[in-house]
XYZ file of N, CA and C in Angstrom:
465
model
N -0.431 -11.466 -17.109
C -0.854 -10.791 -15.900
C -1.412 -9.426 -16.274
N -2.438 -9.050 -15.555
C -3.115 -7.783 -15.786
C -3.236 -7.076 -14.444
N -2.751 -5.846 -14.376
C -2.894 -5.048 -13.157
C -3.582 -3.739 -13.531
N -4.785 -3.593 -13.054
C -5.516 -2.344 -13.260
C -5.558 -1.634 -11.915
N -5.169 -0.378 -11.914
C -5.273 0.362 -10.660
C -5.943 1.712 -10.904
N -6.609 2.136 -9.858
C -7.351 3.387 -9.905
C -7.082 4.137 -8.605
N -6.933 5.444 -8.719
C -6.734 6.284 -7.547
C -8.049 6.989 -7.245
N -8.463 6.879 -5.988
C -9.709 7.499 -5.538
C -9.357 8.457 -4.410
N -9.741 9.718 -4.565
C -9.436 10.735 -3.549
C -10.695 11.010 -2.740
N -10.588 10.809 -1.414
C -11.710 11.032 -0.509
C -11.337 11.990 0.626
N -10.374 12.853 0.355
C -9.920 13.791 1.377
C -9.284 15.003 0.703
N -9.461 16.162 1.303
C -8.863 17.372 0.737
C -7.364 17.488 1.034
N -6.796 16.498 1.717
C -5.358 16.485 1.988
C -4.542 15.986 0.787
N -5.198 15.401 -0.208
C -4.493 14.741 -1.283
C -4.389 15.488 -2.609
N -5.337 16.327 -3.007
C -5.268 16.904 -4.365
C -3.945 17.584 -4.700
N -3.345 18.296 -3.777
C -2.076 18.975 -4.085
C -0.920 17.986 -4.266
N -1.116 16.755 -3.810
C -0.071 15.732 -3.899
C -0.304 14.745 -5.044
N -1.419 14.864 -5.739
C -1.845 13.807 -6.660
C -0.869 13.584 -7.817
N -0.273 14.622 -8.358
C 0.663 14.448 -9.473
C 1.810 13.532 -9.062
N 2.408 13.822 -7.929
C 3.542 13.027 -7.457
C 3.090 11.615 -7.051
N 1.927 11.503 -6.435
C 1.394 10.204 -6.025
C 1.183 9.305 -7.241
N 0.633 9.838 -8.320
C 0.420 9.044 -9.540
C 1.744 8.538 -10.098
N 2.750 9.398 -10.129
C 4.066 9.001 -10.628
C 4.652 7.880 -9.770
N 4.514 8.013 -8.451
C 5.036 7.010 -7.525
C 4.355 5.661 -7.749
N 3.050 5.670 -7.826
C 2.305 4.420 -7.989
C 2.683 3.742 -9.301
N 2.757 4.497 -10.373
C 3.165 3.913 -11.657
C 4.574 3.339 -11.588
N 5.466 4.028 -10.897
C 6.846 3.562 -10.747
C 6.895 2.248 -9.959
N 6.173 2.186 -8.861
C 6.177 0.988 -8.021
C 5.585 -0.205 -8.773
N 4.498 0.010 -9.511
C 3.845 -1.087 -10.219
C 4.718 -1.666 -11.344
N 5.781 -0.987 -11.721
C 6.699 -1.527 -12.725
C 7.526 -2.696 -12.177
N 7.626 -2.800 -10.865
C 8.423 -3.849 -10.226
C 7.565 -5.090 -9.959
N 6.868 -5.549 -10.984
C 5.926 -6.665 -10.858
C 6.589 -7.938 -10.340
N 7.747 -8.250 -10.849
C 8.403 -9.505 -10.489
C 8.840 -9.504 -9.025
N 9.555 -8.465 -8.615
C 10.068 -8.427 -7.244
C 8.929 -8.263 -6.216
N 7.819 -7.668 -6.637
C 6.649 -7.552 -5.760
C 5.824 -8.841 -5.747
N 6.257 -9.790 -6.571
C 5.691 -11.129 -6.621
C 4.225 -11.171 -7.048
N 3.900 -10.362 -8.054
C 2.577 -10.480 -8.647
C 2.495 -11.832 -9.343
N 1.370 -12.488 -9.241
C 1.143 -13.789 -9.866
C 0.727 -13.560 -11.314
N 1.511 -14.054 -12.230
C 1.268 -13.821 -13.651
C 0.030 -14.542 -14.171
N -0.568 -15.402 -13.350
C -1.787 -16.110 -13.749
C -3.060 -15.404 -13.283
N -2.913 -14.307 -12.578
C -4.066 -13.610 -12.019
C -4.293 -12.267 -12.691
N -5.505 -11.767 -12.535
C -5.821 -10.383 -12.879
C -5.977 -9.630 -11.558
N -5.380 -8.450 -11.511
C -5.439 -7.625 -10.307
C -6.234 -6.355 -10.609
N -7.106 -6.015 -9.688
C -7.844 -4.753 -9.745
C -7.590 -4.073 -8.402
N -6.900 -2.961 -8.442
C -6.448 -2.323 -7.208
C -6.909 -0.872 -7.146
N -7.613 -0.542 -6.075
C -7.996 0.838 -5.793
C -7.037 1.379 -4.747
N -6.437 2.510 -5.034
C -5.650 3.217 -4.036
C -6.541 4.361 -3.574
N -7.024 4.247 -2.341
C -8.010 5.184 -1.809
C -7.294 6.128 -0.853
N -7.238 7.392 -1.232
C -6.524 8.411 -0.462
C -7.533 9.119 0.438
N -7.367 8.910 1.741
C -8.376 9.352 2.704
C -7.742 10.164 3.819
N -8.548 10.434 4.844
C -8.062 11.169 6.010
C -8.135 10.284 7.259
N -7.668 10.823 8.363
C -7.606 10.058 9.605
C -8.973 9.595 10.098
N -9.979 10.433 9.987
C -11.288 10.038 10.526
C -11.880 8.865 9.749
N -11.692 8.843 8.442
C -12.213 7.735 7.636
C -11.447 6.446 7.928
N -10.118 6.527 7.979
C -9.337 5.313 8.217
C -9.582 4.784 9.629
N -9.818 5.680 10.563
C -10.118 5.245 11.933
C -11.406 4.429 11.956
N -12.393 4.877 11.201
C -13.664 4.161 11.142
C -13.478 2.774 10.521
N -12.736 2.672 9.441
C -12.466 1.363 8.830
C -11.664 0.467 9.770
N -10.701 1.036 10.462
C -9.890 0.281 11.414
C -10.762 -0.254 12.549
N -11.696 0.565 13.009
C -12.609 0.159 14.075
C -13.545 -0.950 13.591
N -14.104 -0.786 12.389
C -15.062 -1.755 11.856
C -14.431 -3.103 11.511
N -13.279 -3.075 10.880
C -12.709 -4.305 10.342
C -11.578 -4.914 11.163
N -10.932 -4.107 11.992
C -9.821 -4.639 12.796
C -10.089 -4.513 14.284
N -11.232 -3.921 14.626
C -11.633 -3.742 16.034
C -10.622 -2.909 16.815
N -9.993 -1.940 16.113
C -9.042 -1.024 16.742
C -9.551 0.393 16.526
N -9.903 1.049 17.603
C -10.450 2.405 17.523
C -9.312 3.424 17.548
N -8.537 3.433 16.453
C -7.400 4.341 16.338
C -7.092 4.566 14.862
N -6.336 5.615 14.609
C -5.913 5.863 13.233
C -4.729 4.960 12.898
N -4.480 4.840 11.623
C -3.317 4.119 11.117
C -2.971 4.761 9.790
N -1.789 4.505 9.279
C -1.420 5.133 8.014
C -1.974 4.391 6.810
N -2.113 3.055 6.913
C -2.566 2.282 5.759
C -3.372 1.063 6.199
N -4.373 0.744 5.417
C -5.134 -0.497 5.549
C -5.220 -1.122 4.168
N -5.128 -2.443 4.129
C -5.189 -3.157 2.860
C -6.255 -4.242 2.952
N -7.136 -4.264 1.966
C -8.194 -5.263 1.898
C -8.065 -6.015 0.575
N -8.204 -7.335 0.630
C -8.047 -8.165 -0.565
C -9.163 -9.199 -0.609
N -9.713 -9.396 -1.791
C -10.655 -10.497 -2.003
C -10.328 -11.148 -3.340
N -10.735 -12.390 -3.473
C -10.493 -13.150 -4.707
C -11.830 -13.493 -5.332
N -11.839 -13.517 -6.643
C -13.040 -13.904 -7.391
C -12.594 -14.687 -8.615
N -13.482 -15.517 -9.116
C -13.180 -16.270 -10.331
C -14.207 -15.890 -11.387
N -13.699 -15.376 -12.521
C -14.557 -14.971 -13.631
C -14.057 -15.621 -14.899
N -14.918 -16.347 -15.582
C -14.541 -16.989 -16.846
C -13.233 -17.760 -16.727
N -13.126 -18.543 -15.683
C -11.954 -19.397 -15.428
C -10.675 -18.617 -15.102
N -10.783 -17.337 -14.842
C -9.621 -16.521 -14.484
C -9.809 -16.028 -13.052
N -8.781 -16.229 -12.243
C -8.845 -15.749 -10.863
C -8.455 -14.277 -10.837
N -9.255 -13.495 -10.138
C -9.006 -12.064 -9.992
C -8.777 -11.748 -8.525
N -7.900 -10.798 -8.281
C -7.729 -10.242 -6.938
C -8.237 -8.809 -6.984
N -9.148 -8.506 -6.081
C -9.675 -7.154 -5.941
C -9.113 -6.590 -4.639
N -8.467 -5.445 -4.741
C -7.711 -4.914 -3.618
C -8.045 -3.440 -3.388
N -8.105 -3.081 -2.134
C -8.230 -1.678 -1.749
C -7.088 -1.352 -0.804
N -6.316 -0.341 -1.175
C -5.253 0.178 -0.313
C -5.717 1.557 0.126
N -5.949 1.705 1.429
C -6.431 2.975 1.972
C -5.289 3.642 2.737
N -5.009 4.899 2.380
C -3.888 5.609 3.000
C -4.377 6.958 3.518
N -4.060 7.237 4.783
C -4.486 8.476 5.444
C -3.337 9.486 5.488
N -3.552 10.624 4.861
C -2.503 11.634 4.706
C -1.945 12.136 6.035
N -2.822 12.445 6.987
C -2.339 13.036 8.243
C -1.408 12.087 8.991
N -1.753 10.812 9.014
C -0.920 9.854 9.737
C 0.367 9.562 8.977
N 0.312 9.537 7.652
C 1.540 9.378 6.863
C 2.490 10.524 7.191
N 1.972 11.736 7.193
C 2.791 12.912 7.495
C 3.331 12.848 8.926
N 2.480 12.464 9.855
C 2.891 12.357 11.261
C 4.029 11.356 11.422
N 3.878 10.139 10.878
C 4.913 9.118 10.996
C 6.189 9.530 10.266
N 6.044 10.143 9.113
C 7.220 10.602 8.372
C 7.991 11.637 9.196
N 7.280 12.599 9.753
C 7.936 13.629 10.567
C 8.581 13.041 11.817
N 7.875 12.140 12.497
C 8.416 11.529 13.718
C 9.697 10.751 13.448
N 9.814 10.202 12.252
C 10.965 9.357 11.913
C 11.950 10.028 10.950
N 11.820 11.351 10.800
C 12.697 12.115 9.901
C 12.753 11.516 8.506
N 11.591 11.145 7.975
C 11.486 10.569 6.638
C 10.738 11.547 5.737
N 10.992 11.450 4.467
C 10.275 12.220 3.479
C 8.859 11.645 3.330
N 7.856 12.514 3.219
C 6.458 12.082 3.078
C 6.308 11.075 1.946
N 6.880 11.385 0.773
C 6.702 10.526 -0.394
C 7.490 9.221 -0.278
N 8.638 9.244 0.397
C 9.362 8.005 0.650
C 8.529 7.082 1.539
N 7.888 7.664 2.549
C 7.028 6.863 3.424
C 5.814 6.352 2.646
N 5.269 7.189 1.777
C 4.139 6.777 0.942
C 4.525 5.578 0.073
N 5.699 5.643 -0.563
C 6.179 4.526 -1.383
C 6.296 3.264 -0.535
N 6.844 3.407 0.659
C 6.984 2.261 1.557
C 5.612 1.639 1.842
N 4.609 2.462 2.076
C 3.266 1.951 2.372
C 2.655 1.227 1.172
N 2.874 1.753 -0.021
C 2.361 1.090 -1.226
C 3.028 -0.282 -1.373
N 4.332 -0.337 -1.209
C 5.065 -1.615 -1.303
C 4.571 -2.580 -0.227
N 4.437 -2.091 0.991
C 3.961 -2.898 2.114
C 2.592 -3.504 1.786
N 1.705 -2.683 1.257
C 0.358 -3.149 0.922
C 0.370 -4.164 -0.207
N 1.180 -3.924 -1.218
C 1.258 -4.876 -2.337
C 1.790 -6.223 -1.851
N 2.756 -6.191 -0.948
C 3.245 -7.450 -0.396
C 2.133 -8.179 0.370
N 1.310 -7.445 1.115
C 0.147 -8.065 1.760
C -0.769 -8.697 0.717
N -1.036 -7.944 -0.344
C -1.903 -8.436 -1.417
C -1.361 -9.740 -1.990
N -0.046 -9.853 -2.044
C 0.584 -11.026 -2.633
C 1.015 -12.062 -1.600
N 0.371 -12.041 -0.434
C 0.511 -13.130 0.525
C 1.452 -12.929 1.686
N 2.136 -11.808 1.760
C 3.042 -11.574 2.878
C 2.254 -11.118 4.103
N 2.829 -11.416 5.264
C 2.173 -11.084 6.521
C 3.234 -10.667 7.529
N 2.799 -9.989 8.584
C 3.728 -9.660 9.668
C 3.101 -9.995 11.014
N 2.298 -11.068 11.018
C 1.613 -11.469 12.245
C 2.522 -12.206 13.231
N 3.664 -12.683 12.796
C 4.650 -13.337 13.666
C 6.001 -12.707 13.384
N 6.908 -12.776 14.346
C 8.198 -12.100 14.170
C 8.964 -12.638 12.966
N 8.885 -13.939 12.686
C 9.582 -14.500 11.527
C 8.992 -13.918 10.239
N 7.666 -13.856 10.151
C 7.001 -13.298 8.976
C 7.319 -11.816 8.825
N 7.361 -11.100 9.961
C 7.688 -9.674 9.920
C 9.084 -9.474 9.360
N 10.019 -10.291 9.781
C 11.393 -10.170 9.310
C 11.485 -10.423 7.804
N 10.783 -11.427 7.324
C 10.784 -11.739 5.887
C 10.192 -10.576 5.101
N 9.054 -10.065 5.564
C 8.375 -8.968 4.862
C 9.226 -7.698 4.898
N 9.780 -7.403 6.054
C 10.614 -6.206 6.220
C 11.814 -6.252 5.282
N 12.487 -7.392 5.199
C 13.654 -7.516 4.327
C 13.274 -7.341 2.860
N 12.117 -7.836 2.476
C 11.625 -7.665 1.102
C 11.365 -6.180 0.832
N 10.731 -5.503 1.776
C 10.471 -4.064 1.628
C 11.779 -3.291 1.467
N 12.747 -3.584 2.311
C 14.040 -2.892 2.271
C 14.703 -3.090 0.910
N 14.657 -4.314 0.397
C 15.266 -4.629 -0.900
C 14.608 -3.817 -2.023
N 13.300 -3.755 -2.033
C 12.572 -3.013 -3.073
C 12.829 -1.518 -2.939
N 12.772 -1.008 -1.719
C 13.024 0.417 -1.495
C 14.436 0.792 -1.946
N 15.394 -0.084 -1.676
C 16.775 0.161 -2.114
C 16.835 0.309 -3.635
N 16.120 -0.565 -4.360
C 16.086 -0.480 -5.826
C 15.504 0.862 -6.292
N 14.640 1.442 -5.469
C 14.021 2.726 -5.806
C 14.834 3.907 -5.269
N 15.982 3.621 -4.654
C 16.851 4.684 -4.151
C 16.397 5.261 -2.816
N 15.650 4.470 -2.046
C 15.134 4.946 -0.749
C 15.818 4.151 0.367
N 16.280 4.890 1.366
C 16.999 4.280 2.484
C 16.097 3.365 3.309
N 16.721 2.461 4.021
C 16.032 1.539 4.916
C 15.188 2.326 5.928
N 13.868 2.171 5.900
C 13.013 2.938 6.821
C 13.036 2.422 8.242
N 13.640 1.277 8.467
C 13.647 0.676 9.799
C 14.860 1.082 10.619
N 15.734 1.901 10.055
C 16.913 2.359 10.800
C 16.612 3.604 11.581
């Protein structure tokens, strides 16, 4: 299995946080097995750090929702030289992450970690479109966050 990830900054809200964000992403990507990465695939993942106005535009264009959100995840598959690749973009908006963290008395970086885990689970086939699927995904997130020393965000 090959996981290549790149961080792309498209907002002035992120540069002061980049050192900690890089450490978090590297830490999370170490949990390949529990995040259910497919060992037969190559992964190329962009973590795009943006602001509310950019994420709102993507949300409007691709989800038909004219509102901000904290994270959007896009995944496509390609086959190159008999190897299946997953190309992924995880877009995270700083202002909304901060807003949700403050509203729920959570640490900004703990919420950021939760969003990265949530997105990786989407990349690896998890969904929350039905209550049963939401429960499965939520329990997986809680288990991974616990391993990282982060409290259940749903309490």
